[in-house]
XYZ file of N, CA and C in Angstrom:
228
model
N 30.175 26.536 38.540
C 29.499 25.255 38.383
C 28.850 24.881 39.704
N 27.619 24.369 39.644
C 26.924 23.929 40.846
C 27.730 22.811 41.494
N 28.201 23.007 42.718
C 28.984 21.951 43.353
C 28.141 20.714 43.610
N 28.687 19.569 43.250
C 28.029 18.304 43.518
C 26.939 17.889 42.554
N 26.660 18.675 41.504
C 25.615 18.290 40.552
C 26.057 17.057 39.784
N 25.169 16.054 39.744
C 25.474 14.806 39.038
C 24.288 14.453 38.140
N 24.582 13.733 37.067
C 23.548 13.318 36.121
C 23.658 11.816 35.885
N 22.502 11.165 35.754
C 22.470 9.737 35.426
C 22.183 9.606 33.945
N 23.023 8.839 33.261
C 22.893 8.655 31.815
C 23.198 7.204 31.455
N 22.742 6.803 30.280
C 23.042 5.463 29.771
C 24.140 5.551 28.723
N 25.065 4.611 28.776
C 26.124 4.527 27.771
C 25.563 3.835 26.536
N 25.813 4.384 25.375
C 25.334 3.803 24.113
C 26.068 2.510 23.773
N 27.268 2.336 24.287
C 28.081 1.158 23.964
C 27.779 -0.027 24.879
N 27.995 0.155 26.180
C 27.838 -0.967 27.112
C 26.425 -1.046 27.701
N 25.595 -0.043 27.425
C 24.195 -0.002 27.861
C 24.034 0.081 29.384
N 25.084 0.446 30.075
C 25.013 0.576 31.527
C 24.602 1.985 31.909
N 23.900 2.093 33.032
C 23.520 3.400 33.564
C 24.648 3.860 34.487
N 25.140 5.065 34.233
C 26.221 5.611 35.046
C 25.817 6.972 35.594
N 26.409 7.353 36.698
C 26.168 8.663 37.292
C 27.473 9.426 37.250
N 27.434 10.599 36.623
C 28.648 11.386 36.425
C 28.468 12.807 36.939
N 29.566 13.422 37.375
C 29.494 14.827 37.784
C 29.343 15.720 36.564
N 28.825 16.910 36.773
C 28.618 17.861 35.680
C 29.916 18.114 34.914
N 31.050 18.081 35.607
C 32.343 18.344 34.956
C 32.693 17.312 33.885
N 32.046 16.140 33.908
C 32.357 15.076 32.952
C 31.680 15.283 31.597
N 30.784 16.266 31.505
C 30.014 16.480 30.279
C 30.525 17.665 29.484
N 30.273 17.615 28.179
C 30.495 18.741 27.273
C 29.208 18.898 26.479
N 28.779 20.133 26.315
C 27.561 20.436 25.574
C 27.938 21.229 24.335
N 27.394 20.837 23.199
C 27.649 21.548 21.946
C 26.316 22.039 21.399
N 26.246 23.329 21.114
C 25.038 23.930 20.565
C 25.302 24.342 19.126
N 24.483 23.852 18.212
C 24.633 24.176 16.799
C 23.818 25.401 16.430
N 23.702 25.618 15.138
C 22.933 26.772 14.650
C 21.445 26.609 14.902
N 20.983 25.369 15.001
C 19.569 25.106 15.280
C 19.480 24.199 16.511
N 18.348 24.200 17.204
C 18.192 23.326 18.377
C 18.401 21.847 18.054
N 18.071 21.436 16.835
C 18.231 20.035 16.445
C 19.693 19.615 16.381
N 20.604 20.567 16.318
C 22.031 20.251 16.233
C 22.710 20.178 17.596
N 21.969 20.382 18.678
C 22.562 20.342 20.015
C 22.823 18.894 20.440
N 23.967 18.681 21.074
C 24.276 17.363 21.620
C 25.196 17.508 22.827
N 25.232 16.450 23.625
C 26.152 16.423 24.757
C 27.015 15.181 24.644
N 28.169 15.222 25.288
C 29.069 14.092 25.224
C 29.719 13.858 26.578
N 30.147 12.615 26.770
C 30.833 12.222 27.990
C 31.594 10.930 27.719
N 32.552 10.636 28.561
C 33.284 9.383 28.471
C 32.713 8.407 29.479
N 32.386 7.200 29.040
C 31.834 6.195 29.936
C 32.938 5.684 30.859
N 32.737 5.764 32.168
C 33.759 5.288 33.090
C 33.847 3.765 33.160
N 32.844 3.061 32.641
C 32.849 1.602 32.707
C 33.531 0.948 31.508
N 33.202 1.430 30.296
C 33.768 0.795 29.104
C 34.748 1.691 28.355
N 34.808 2.981 28.724
C 35.749 3.898 28.084
C 35.263 4.507 26.783
N 34.031 4.209 26.386
C 33.501 4.740 25.124
C 33.289 6.248 25.204
N 33.515 6.910 24.085
C 33.173 8.328 23.943
C 31.728 8.362 23.468
N 30.834 8.870 24.293
C 29.395 8.836 24.012
C 28.926 10.231 23.622
N 28.115 10.267 22.567
C 27.527 11.535 22.099
C 26.040 11.298 21.897
N 25.222 12.181 22.498
C 23.771 12.027 22.419
C 23.125 13.359 22.106
N 21.960 13.332 21.440
C 21.241 14.575 21.164
C 20.785 15.224 22.463
N 20.746 16.540 22.467
C 20.331 17.283 23.657
C 19.109 18.125 23.330
N 17.977 17.695 23.841
C 16.754 18.471 23.683
C 16.778 19.685 24.596
N 15.737 20.478 24.502
C 15.665 21.739 25.251
C 15.837 21.543 26.760
N 15.163 20.545 27.331
C 15.250 20.316 28.778
C 16.652 19.878 29.195
N 17.292 19.070 28.380
C 18.653 18.630 28.691
C 19.613 19.811 28.604
N 19.455 20.635 27.583
C 20.301 21.830 27.445
C 20.142 22.717 28.676
N 18.903 22.935 29.115
C 18.653 23.764 30.299
C 19.314 23.179 31.544
N 19.177 21.868 31.739
C 19.756 21.223 32.923
C 21.278 21.309 32.911
N 21.880 21.024 31.758
C 23.347 21.038 31.679
C 23.909 22.453 31.815
N 23.299 23.415 31.145
C 23.808 24.785 31.264
C 23.576 25.315 32.674
N 22.457 24.945 33.276
C 22.167 25.362 34.644
C 23.166 24.824 35.649
N 23.744 23.656 35.334
C 24.747 23.053 36.212
C 26.150 23.559 35.892
N 26.268 24.402 34.859
C 27.571 24.963 34.523
C 28.430 24.096 33.629
N 27.803 23.148 32.915
C 28.565 22.287 32.008
C 29.239 23.129 30.927
N 30.473 22.803 30.623
C 31.217 23.523 29.587
C 30.471 23.417 28.264
N 30.237 24.555 27.631
C 29.426 24.617 26.424
C 30.205 25.236 25.274
N 30.073 24.617 24.102
C 30.694 25.145 22.894
C 29.574 25.474 21.909
N 29.640 26.651 21.324
C 28.653 27.059 20.320
C 29.294 26.983 18.939
N 28.637 26.264 18.047
C 29.133 26.170 16.680
C 28.567 27.326 15.890
N 29.427 27.997 15.150
C 29.007 29.111 14.312
C 29.490 28.835 12.895
N 28.767 29.324 11.905
C 29.194 29.082 10.522
C 30.508 29.789 10.231
N 31.334 29.120 9.425
C 32.602 29.728 9.005
C 32.309 30.863 8.035
N 33.040 31.933 8.179
C 32.859 33.060 7.261
C 33.742 32.844 6.047
N 33.187 33.098 4.892
C 33.937 32.796 3.690
C 34.195 33.947 2.808
């Protein structure tokens, strides 16, 4: 992980702008780009925030070494 990488984001609940280290984020990639999202916990209000992740956000987060989970279809 890039040491010291931080991102500024807005909390969906309290609407405050917060700056968090890369370690505070989780990135989830679905089967299609439209299913990608990132999540973090707001340090001000404690809300669990989930937001869509476009291509540029995915690139920035993966480039910073954010923990990433890939969703794959269940085999039946």
